XYZ file of N, CA, C and O in Angstrom:
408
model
N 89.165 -56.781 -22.424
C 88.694 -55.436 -22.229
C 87.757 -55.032 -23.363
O 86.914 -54.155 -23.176
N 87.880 -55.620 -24.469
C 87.465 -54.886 -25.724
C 85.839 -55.764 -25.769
O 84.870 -55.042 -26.003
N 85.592 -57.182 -25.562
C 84.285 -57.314 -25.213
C 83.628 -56.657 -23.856
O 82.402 -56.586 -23.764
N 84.343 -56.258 -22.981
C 83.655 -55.153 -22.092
C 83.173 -53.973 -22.451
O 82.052 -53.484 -22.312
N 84.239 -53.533 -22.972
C 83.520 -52.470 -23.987
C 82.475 -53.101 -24.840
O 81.499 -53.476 -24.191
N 82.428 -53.282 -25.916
C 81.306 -53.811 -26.729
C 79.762 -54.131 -25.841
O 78.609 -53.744 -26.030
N 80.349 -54.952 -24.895
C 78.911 -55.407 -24.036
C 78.560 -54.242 -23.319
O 77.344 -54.111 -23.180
N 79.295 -53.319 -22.801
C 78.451 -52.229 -22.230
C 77.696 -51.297 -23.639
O 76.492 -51.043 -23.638
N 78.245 -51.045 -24.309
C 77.828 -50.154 -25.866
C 76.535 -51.027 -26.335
O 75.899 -50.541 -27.271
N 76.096 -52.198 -25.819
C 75.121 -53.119 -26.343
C 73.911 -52.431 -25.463
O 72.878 -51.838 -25.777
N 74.604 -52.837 -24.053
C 73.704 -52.629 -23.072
C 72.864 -51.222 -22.731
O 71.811 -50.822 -22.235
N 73.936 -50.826 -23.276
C 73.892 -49.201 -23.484
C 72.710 -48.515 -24.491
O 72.071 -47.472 -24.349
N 72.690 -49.375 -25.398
C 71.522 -49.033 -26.848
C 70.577 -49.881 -26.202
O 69.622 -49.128 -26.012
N 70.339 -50.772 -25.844
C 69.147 -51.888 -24.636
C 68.737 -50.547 -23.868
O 67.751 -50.050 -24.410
N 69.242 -49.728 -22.651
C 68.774 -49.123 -22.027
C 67.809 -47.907 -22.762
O 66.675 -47.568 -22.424
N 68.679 -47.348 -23.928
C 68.143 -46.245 -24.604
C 66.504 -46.230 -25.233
O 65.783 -45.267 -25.493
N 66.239 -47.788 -25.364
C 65.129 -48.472 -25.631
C 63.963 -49.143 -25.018
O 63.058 -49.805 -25.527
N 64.279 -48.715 -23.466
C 63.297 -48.968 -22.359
C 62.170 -47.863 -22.019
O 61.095 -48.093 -21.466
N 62.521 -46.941 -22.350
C 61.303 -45.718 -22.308
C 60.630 -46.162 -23.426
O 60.060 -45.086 -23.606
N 60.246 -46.801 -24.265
C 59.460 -47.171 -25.262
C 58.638 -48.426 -24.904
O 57.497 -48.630 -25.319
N 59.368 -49.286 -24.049
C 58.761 -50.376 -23.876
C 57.844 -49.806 -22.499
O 56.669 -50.163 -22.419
N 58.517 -48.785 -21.279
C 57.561 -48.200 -20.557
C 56.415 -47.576 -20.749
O 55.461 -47.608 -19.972
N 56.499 -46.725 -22.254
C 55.441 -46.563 -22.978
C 53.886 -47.880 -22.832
O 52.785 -47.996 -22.293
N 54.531 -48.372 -23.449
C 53.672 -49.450 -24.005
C 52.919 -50.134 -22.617
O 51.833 -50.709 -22.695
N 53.611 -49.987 -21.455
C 53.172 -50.813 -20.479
C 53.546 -52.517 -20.242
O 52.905 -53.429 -19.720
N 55.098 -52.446 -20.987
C 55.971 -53.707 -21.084
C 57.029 -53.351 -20.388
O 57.483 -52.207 -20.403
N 57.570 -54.438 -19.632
C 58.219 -53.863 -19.011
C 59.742 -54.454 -19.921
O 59.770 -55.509 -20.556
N 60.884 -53.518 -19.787
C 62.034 -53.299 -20.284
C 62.534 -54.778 -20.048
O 62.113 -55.501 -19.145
N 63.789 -55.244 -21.274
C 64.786 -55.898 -21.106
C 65.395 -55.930 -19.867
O 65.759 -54.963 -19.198
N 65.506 -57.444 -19.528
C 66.507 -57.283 -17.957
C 67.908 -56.849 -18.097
O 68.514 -56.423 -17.114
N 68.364 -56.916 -19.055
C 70.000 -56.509 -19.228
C 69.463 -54.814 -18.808
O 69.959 -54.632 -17.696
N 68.912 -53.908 -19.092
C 68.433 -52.473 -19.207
C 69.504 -52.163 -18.298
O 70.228 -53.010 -17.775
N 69.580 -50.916 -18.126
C 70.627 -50.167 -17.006
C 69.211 -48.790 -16.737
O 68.600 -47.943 -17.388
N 69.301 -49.373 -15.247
C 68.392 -48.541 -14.929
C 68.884 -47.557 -13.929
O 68.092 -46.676 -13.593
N 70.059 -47.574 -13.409
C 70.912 -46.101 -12.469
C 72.131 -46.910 -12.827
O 72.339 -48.072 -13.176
N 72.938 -45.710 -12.575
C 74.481 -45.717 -13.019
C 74.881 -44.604 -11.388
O 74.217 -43.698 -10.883
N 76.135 -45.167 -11.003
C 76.818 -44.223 -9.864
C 77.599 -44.428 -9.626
O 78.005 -45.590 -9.663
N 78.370 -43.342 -9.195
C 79.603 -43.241 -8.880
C 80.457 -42.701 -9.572
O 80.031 -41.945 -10.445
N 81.852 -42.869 -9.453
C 82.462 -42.141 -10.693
C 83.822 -42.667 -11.199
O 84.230 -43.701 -10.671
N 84.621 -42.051 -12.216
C 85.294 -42.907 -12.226
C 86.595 -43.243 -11.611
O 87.332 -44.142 -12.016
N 86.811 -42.526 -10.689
C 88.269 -42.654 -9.653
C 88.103 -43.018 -8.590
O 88.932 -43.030 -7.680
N 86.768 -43.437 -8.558
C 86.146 -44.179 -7.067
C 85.740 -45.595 -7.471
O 85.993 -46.500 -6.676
N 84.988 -45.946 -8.912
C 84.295 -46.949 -9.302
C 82.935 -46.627 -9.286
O 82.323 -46.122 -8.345
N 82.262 -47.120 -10.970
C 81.041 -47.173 -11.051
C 80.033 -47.885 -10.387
O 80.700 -48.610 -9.649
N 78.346 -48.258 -10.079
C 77.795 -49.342 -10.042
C 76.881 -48.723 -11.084
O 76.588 -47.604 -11.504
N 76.551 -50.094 -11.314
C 75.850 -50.166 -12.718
C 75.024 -50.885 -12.534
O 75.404 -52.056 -12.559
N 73.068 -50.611 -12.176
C 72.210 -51.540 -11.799
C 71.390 -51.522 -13.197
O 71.126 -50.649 -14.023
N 71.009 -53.425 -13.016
C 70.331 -53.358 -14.357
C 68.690 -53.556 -13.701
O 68.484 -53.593 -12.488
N 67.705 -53.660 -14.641
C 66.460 -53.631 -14.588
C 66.004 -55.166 -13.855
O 65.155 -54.967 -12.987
N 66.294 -56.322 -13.974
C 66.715 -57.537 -13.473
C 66.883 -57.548 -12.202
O 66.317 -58.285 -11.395
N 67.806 -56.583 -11.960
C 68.204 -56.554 -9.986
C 70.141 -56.908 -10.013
O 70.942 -56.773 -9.088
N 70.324 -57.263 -11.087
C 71.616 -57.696 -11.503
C 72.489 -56.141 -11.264
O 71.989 -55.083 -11.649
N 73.803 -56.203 -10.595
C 74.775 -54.972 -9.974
C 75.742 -55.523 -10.857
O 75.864 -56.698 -11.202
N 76.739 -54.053 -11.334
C 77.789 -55.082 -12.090
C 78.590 -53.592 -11.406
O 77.965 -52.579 -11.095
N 80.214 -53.781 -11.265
C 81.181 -52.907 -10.393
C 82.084 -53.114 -11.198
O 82.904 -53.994 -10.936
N 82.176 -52.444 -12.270
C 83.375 -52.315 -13.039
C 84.549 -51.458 -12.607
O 84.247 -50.681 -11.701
N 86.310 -51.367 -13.180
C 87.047 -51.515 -12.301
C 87.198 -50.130 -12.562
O 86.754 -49.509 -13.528
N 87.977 -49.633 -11.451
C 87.996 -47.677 -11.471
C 89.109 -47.549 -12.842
O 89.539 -48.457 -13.554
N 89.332 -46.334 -12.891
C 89.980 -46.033 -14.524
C 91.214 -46.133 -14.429
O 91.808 -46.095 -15.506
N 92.059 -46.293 -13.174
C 93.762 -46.811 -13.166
C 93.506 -47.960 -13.126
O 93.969 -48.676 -14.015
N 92.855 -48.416 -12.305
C 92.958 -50.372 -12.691
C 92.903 -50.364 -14.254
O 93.999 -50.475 -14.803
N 91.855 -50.255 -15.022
C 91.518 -50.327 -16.732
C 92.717 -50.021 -17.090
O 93.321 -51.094 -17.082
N 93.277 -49.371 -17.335
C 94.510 -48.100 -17.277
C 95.444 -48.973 -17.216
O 96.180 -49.134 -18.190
N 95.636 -49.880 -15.797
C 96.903 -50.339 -15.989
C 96.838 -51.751 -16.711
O 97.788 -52.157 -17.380
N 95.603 -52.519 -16.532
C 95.372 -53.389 -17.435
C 95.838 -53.406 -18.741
O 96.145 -54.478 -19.265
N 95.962 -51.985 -19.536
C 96.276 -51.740 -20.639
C 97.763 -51.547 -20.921
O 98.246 -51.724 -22.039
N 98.411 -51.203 -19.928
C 99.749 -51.320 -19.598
C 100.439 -52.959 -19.849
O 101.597 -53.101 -20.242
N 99.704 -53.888 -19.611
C 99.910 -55.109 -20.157
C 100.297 -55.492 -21.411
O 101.072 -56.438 -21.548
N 99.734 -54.708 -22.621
C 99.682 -55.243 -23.991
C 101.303 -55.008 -24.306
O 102.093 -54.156 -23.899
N 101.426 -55.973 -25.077
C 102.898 -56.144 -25.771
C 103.505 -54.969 -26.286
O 104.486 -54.580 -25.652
N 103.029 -54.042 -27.676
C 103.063 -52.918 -28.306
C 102.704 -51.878 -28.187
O 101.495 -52.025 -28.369
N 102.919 -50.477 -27.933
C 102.633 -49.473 -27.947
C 100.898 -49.020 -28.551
O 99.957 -48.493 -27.957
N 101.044 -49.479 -29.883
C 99.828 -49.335 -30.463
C 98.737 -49.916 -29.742
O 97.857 -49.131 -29.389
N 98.551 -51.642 -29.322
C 97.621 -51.597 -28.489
C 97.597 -51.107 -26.739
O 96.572 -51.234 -26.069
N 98.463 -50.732 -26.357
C 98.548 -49.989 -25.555
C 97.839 -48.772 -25.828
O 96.930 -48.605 -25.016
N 97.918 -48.032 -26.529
C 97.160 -46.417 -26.409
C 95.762 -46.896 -27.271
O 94.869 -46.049 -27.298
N 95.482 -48.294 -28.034
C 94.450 -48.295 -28.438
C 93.498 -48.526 -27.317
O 92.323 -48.160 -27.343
N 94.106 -49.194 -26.267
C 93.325 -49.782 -25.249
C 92.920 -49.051 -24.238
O 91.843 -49.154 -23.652
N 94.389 -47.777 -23.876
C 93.977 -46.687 -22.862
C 92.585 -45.375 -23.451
O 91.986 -44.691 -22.621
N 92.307 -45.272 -25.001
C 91.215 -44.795 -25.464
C 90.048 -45.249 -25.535
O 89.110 -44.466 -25.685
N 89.822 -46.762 -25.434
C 88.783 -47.263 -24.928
C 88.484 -47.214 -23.835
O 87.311 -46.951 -23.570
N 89.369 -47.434 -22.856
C 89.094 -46.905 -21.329
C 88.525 -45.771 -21.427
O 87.360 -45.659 -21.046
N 89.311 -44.541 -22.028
C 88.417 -43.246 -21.824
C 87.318 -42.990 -21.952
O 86.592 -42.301 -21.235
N 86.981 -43.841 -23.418
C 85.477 -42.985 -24.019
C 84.939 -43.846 -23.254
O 83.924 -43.385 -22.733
N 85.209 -45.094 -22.896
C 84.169 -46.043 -22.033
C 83.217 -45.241 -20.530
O 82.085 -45.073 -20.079
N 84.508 -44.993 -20.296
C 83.923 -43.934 -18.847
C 83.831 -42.709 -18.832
O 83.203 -42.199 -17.904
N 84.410 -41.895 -19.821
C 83.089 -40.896 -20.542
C 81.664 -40.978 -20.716
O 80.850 -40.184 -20.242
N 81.419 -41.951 -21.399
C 80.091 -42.693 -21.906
C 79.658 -43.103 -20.588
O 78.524 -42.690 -20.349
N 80.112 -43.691 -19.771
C 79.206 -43.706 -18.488
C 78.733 -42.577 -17.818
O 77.561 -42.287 -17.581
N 80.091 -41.761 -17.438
C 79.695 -40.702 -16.793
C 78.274 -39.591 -17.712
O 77.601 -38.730 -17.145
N 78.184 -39.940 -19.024
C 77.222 -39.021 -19.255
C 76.038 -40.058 -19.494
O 75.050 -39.549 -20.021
N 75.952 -41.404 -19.208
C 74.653 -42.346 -19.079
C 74.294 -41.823 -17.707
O 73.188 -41.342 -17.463
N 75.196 -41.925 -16.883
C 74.713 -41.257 -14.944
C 73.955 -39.864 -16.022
O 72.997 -40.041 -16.775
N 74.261 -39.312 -15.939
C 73.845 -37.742 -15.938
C 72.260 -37.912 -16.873
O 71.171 -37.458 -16.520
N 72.577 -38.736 -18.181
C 70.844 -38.824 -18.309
C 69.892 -39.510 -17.887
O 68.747 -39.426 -18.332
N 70.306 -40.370 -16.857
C 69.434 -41.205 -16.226
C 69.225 -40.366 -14.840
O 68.334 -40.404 -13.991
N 70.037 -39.838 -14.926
C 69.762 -38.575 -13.466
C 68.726 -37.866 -13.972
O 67.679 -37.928 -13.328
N 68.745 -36.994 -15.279
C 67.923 -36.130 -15.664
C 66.233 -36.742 -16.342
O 65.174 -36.160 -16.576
N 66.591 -37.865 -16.445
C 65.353 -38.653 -17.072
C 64.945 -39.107 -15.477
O 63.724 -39.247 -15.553
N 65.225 -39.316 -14.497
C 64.430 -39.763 -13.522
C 63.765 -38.497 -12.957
O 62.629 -38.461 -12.483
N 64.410 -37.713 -13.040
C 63.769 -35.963 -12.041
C 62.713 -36.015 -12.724
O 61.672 -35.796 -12.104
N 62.627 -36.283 -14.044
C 61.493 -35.533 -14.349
C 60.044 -36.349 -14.210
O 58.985 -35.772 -14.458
């Protein structure tokens, strides 16, 4: 779970860095995330610039995944990464919503 996290937070600073390369008249990294949808009690999709779809798992699956760990501690360390993870999505949807309107 914890390189899922990490690799989206990568991918995540990759995307933030494609309006610069659109600038230029280059076109963006294929990893880029170019729409985000859905939500998280239904499931995200997550399209990258490439054509590449990735369907990460809704927030009780993550959730119970984390229910797995041996100890308490990584247990609630793991159910807070879930959160901010799909926090952080849900407000990547919302600026890629607001960066496309315009």
């Amino acid at each position: 779970m914890k390189k899922v996290l990490v690799l989206a937070a990568t991918v995540g600073v990759l995307s933030t860095g494609g309006a610069a390369w659109a600038a230029a008249g280059n076109p963006p990294p294929d990893g880029t995330i170019i729409d985000v949808s859905g939500d998280k009690y239904n499931g995200f999709t997550i399209e990258h610039y490439d054509g590449t779809v990735r369907y990460p798992p809704t927030i009780s699956e993550a959730k119970a995944e984390c229910d797995e760990y041996g100890n308490r501690v990584n247990r609630v360390r793991c159910r807070t990464e879930v959160i901010v993870w799909y926090r952080d999505l849900k407000r990547m949807k919302v600026a890629l919503d607001y960066a496309n309107a315009a």
